[in-house]
PDB file of C-alpha atoms in Angstrom:
ATOM      1  CA  UNK A 513      93.544 175.038 149.640  1.00 87.00           C
ATOM      2  CA  UNK A 514      94.896 171.760 151.123  1.00 92.00           C
ATOM      3  CA  UNK A 515      96.522 171.496 154.352  1.00 93.00           C
ATOM      4  CA  UNK A 516      98.266 168.687 156.170  1.00 93.00           C
ATOM      5  CA  UNK A 517     100.100 168.238 159.353  1.00 93.00           C
ATOM      6  CA  UNK A 518     102.395 165.082 160.600  1.00 91.00           C
ATOM      7  CA  UNK A 519     104.383 164.242 163.672  1.00 91.00           C
ATOM      8  CA  UNK A 520     107.068 161.700 163.664  1.00 86.00           C
ATOM      9  CA  UNK A 521     109.067 160.414 166.587  1.00 86.00           C
ATOM     10  CA  UNK A 522     111.744 158.021 167.236  1.00 78.00           C
ATOM     11  CA  UNK A 523     113.045 156.393 170.501  1.00 69.00           C
ATOM     12  CA  UNK A 524     116.017 154.423 171.590  1.00 71.00           C
ATOM     13  CA  UNK A 525     117.997 157.545 172.534  1.00 75.00           C
ATOM     14  CA  UNK A 526     117.100 159.244 175.916  1.00 78.00           C
ATOM     15  CA  UNK A 527     116.076 162.520 173.942  1.00 80.00           C
ATOM     16  CA  UNK A 528     114.642 160.791 170.703  1.00 83.00           C
ATOM     17  CA  UNK A 529     113.834 162.955 167.732  1.00 86.00           C
ATOM     18  CA  UNK A 530     110.613 164.687 167.175  1.00 89.00           C
ATOM     19  CA  UNK A 531     109.716 166.090 163.707  1.00 89.00           C
ATOM     20  CA  UNK A 532     106.578 168.227 163.207  1.00 92.00           C
ATOM     21  CA  UNK A 533     105.574 169.239 159.555  1.00 91.00           C
ATOM     22  CA  UNK A 534     103.005 171.330 158.186  1.00 93.00           C
ATOM     23  CA  UNK A 535     102.202 171.656 154.583  1.00 92.00           C
ATOM     24  CA  UNK A 536      99.894 173.891 152.597  1.00 95.00           C
ATOM     25  CA  UNK A 537      98.931 173.675 148.839  1.00 94.00           C
ATOM     26  CA  UNK A 538      96.859 176.144 146.891  1.00 95.00           C
ATOM     27  CA  UNK A 539      95.782 176.073 143.210  1.00 95.00           C
ATOM     28  CA  UNK A 540      94.533 179.122 141.251  1.00 94.00           C
ATOM     29  CA  UNK A 541      92.735 178.501 137.968  1.00 94.00           C
ATOM     30  CA  UNK A 542      93.898 181.513 135.578  1.00 93.00           C
ATOM     31  CA  UNK A 543      91.735 180.310 132.640  1.00 94.00           C
ATOM     32  CA  UNK A 544      90.353 176.822 131.402  1.00 93.00           C
ATOM     33  CA  UNK A 545      93.947 175.574 130.544  1.00 94.00           C
ATOM     34  CA  UNK A 546      96.250 177.606 132.795  1.00 96.00           C
ATOM     35  CA  UNK A 547      96.651 177.061 136.399  1.00 95.00           C
ATOM     36  CA  UNK A 548      99.075 178.736 138.895  1.00 96.00           C
ATOM     37  CA  UNK A 549     100.275 176.597 141.907  1.00 95.00           C
ATOM     38  CA  UNK A 550     101.849 177.503 145.305  1.00 95.00           C
ATOM     39  CA  UNK A 551     103.163 174.982 147.731  1.00 92.00           C
ATOM     40  CA  UNK A 552     104.698 175.649 151.423  1.00 92.00           C
ATOM     41  CA  UNK A 553     106.066 173.554 153.841  1.00 89.00           C
ATOM     42  CA  UNK A 554     107.513 174.021 157.198  1.00 90.00           C
ATOM     43  CA  UNK A 555     109.435 171.548 159.509  1.00 89.00           C
ATOM     44  CA  UNK A 556     110.492 171.738 163.045  1.00 91.00           C
ATOM     45  CA  UNK A 557     113.008 169.235 164.665  1.00 89.00           C
ATOM     46  CA  UNK A 558     113.772 168.555 168.175  1.00 89.00           C
ATOM     47  CA  UNK A 559     115.851 166.027 170.178  1.00 87.00           C
ATOM     48  CA  UNK A 560     118.749 164.035 169.062  1.00 85.00           C
ATOM     49  CA  UNK A 561     119.403 161.199 166.435  1.00 82.00           C
ATOM     50  CA  UNK A 562     122.156 159.111 165.343  1.00 80.00           C
ATOM     51  CA  UNK A 563     124.516 160.304 162.556  1.00 79.00           C
ATOM     52  CA  UNK A 564     125.850 158.062 159.776  1.00 79.00           C
ATOM     53  CA  UNK A 565     128.862 157.073 161.843  1.00 84.00           C
ATOM     54  CA  UNK A 566     126.765 156.173 164.759  1.00 80.00           C
ATOM     55  CA  UNK A 567     127.545 159.276 166.798  1.00 84.00           C
ATOM     56  CA  UNK A 568     124.452 160.973 168.635  1.00 84.00           C
ATOM     57  CA  UNK A 569     123.838 164.516 167.238  1.00 83.00           C
ATOM     58  CA  UNK A 570     121.104 167.307 167.445  1.00 84.00           C
ATOM     59  CA  UNK A 571     118.259 166.430 165.088  1.00 83.00           C
ATOM     60  CA  UNK A 572     117.858 169.208 162.159  1.00 82.00           C
ATOM     61  CA  UNK A 573     114.912 169.758 160.021  1.00 81.00           C
ATOM     62  CA  UNK A 574     115.130 168.440 156.156  1.00 77.00           C
ATOM     63  CA  UNK A 575     111.844 169.134 154.551  1.00 70.00           C
ATOM     64  CA  UNK A 576     113.258 170.688 151.584  1.00 59.00           C
ATOM     65  CA  UNK A 577     116.035 168.334 150.488  1.00 55.00           C
ATOM     66  CA  UNK A 578     114.797 167.461 147.328  1.00 56.00           C
ATOM     67  CA  UNK A 579     114.544 170.989 146.368  1.00 55.00           C
ATOM     68  CA  UNK A 580     117.563 172.540 147.999  1.00 57.00           C
ATOM     69  CA  UNK A 581     119.888 169.484 148.237  1.00 60.00           C
ATOM     70  CA  UNK A 582     121.098 169.987 151.968  1.00 66.00           C
ATOM     71  CA  UNK A 583     119.258 169.740 155.289  1.00 70.00           C
ATOM     72  CA  UNK A 584     119.035 172.712 157.577  1.00 73.00           C
ATOM     73  CA  UNK A 585     121.497 173.928 159.920  1.00 76.00           C
ATOM     74  CA  UNK A 586     119.066 174.793 162.408  1.00 79.00           C
ATOM     75  CA  UNK A 587     116.046 172.970 163.991  1.00 84.00           C
ATOM     76  CA  UNK A 588     113.601 174.544 161.533  1.00 87.00           C
ATOM     77  CA  UNK A 589     113.416 174.628 157.674  1.00 85.00           C
ATOM     78  CA  UNK A 590     110.809 176.107 155.332  1.00 85.00           C
ATOM     79  CA  UNK A 591     110.242 175.714 151.562  1.00 85.00           C
ATOM     80  CA  UNK A 592     108.331 177.422 149.102  1.00 89.00           C
ATOM     81  CA  UNK A 593     107.477 176.103 145.438  1.00 91.00           C
ATOM     82  CA  UNK A 594     105.623 178.290 142.939  1.00 94.00           C
ATOM     83  CA  UNK A 595     104.575 177.256 139.415  1.00 95.00           C
ATOM     84  CA  UNK A 596     102.500 177.860 136.381  1.00 95.00           C
ATOM     85  CA  UNK A 597     100.937 174.917 134.489  1.00 93.00           C
ATOM     86  CA  UNK A 598      99.485 175.270 130.830  1.00 94.00           C
ATOM     87  CA  UNK A 599      97.721 172.408 129.353  1.00 93.00           C
ATOM     88  CA  UNK A 600      98.239 172.010 125.318  1.00 91.00           C
TER      89      UNK A 600
END
């Protein structure tokens, strides 16, 4: 098992954005050539940030953008990925 935690903060706005992210990864060997893997991630956002037009908006979590395509509509977001790898 592998775990990671990151904290990111930005300033320049009176209530600057803060992101806390926790990730976990597990790998289970089923045989010499087959492995099952499981990845989990969770992010919590707080504070405010700038929108693309420059307006100040509430920060939202975006940990799963590469998998689901859109950021969360709230301050928290979780992503879960599972897969099976077989070596030929």
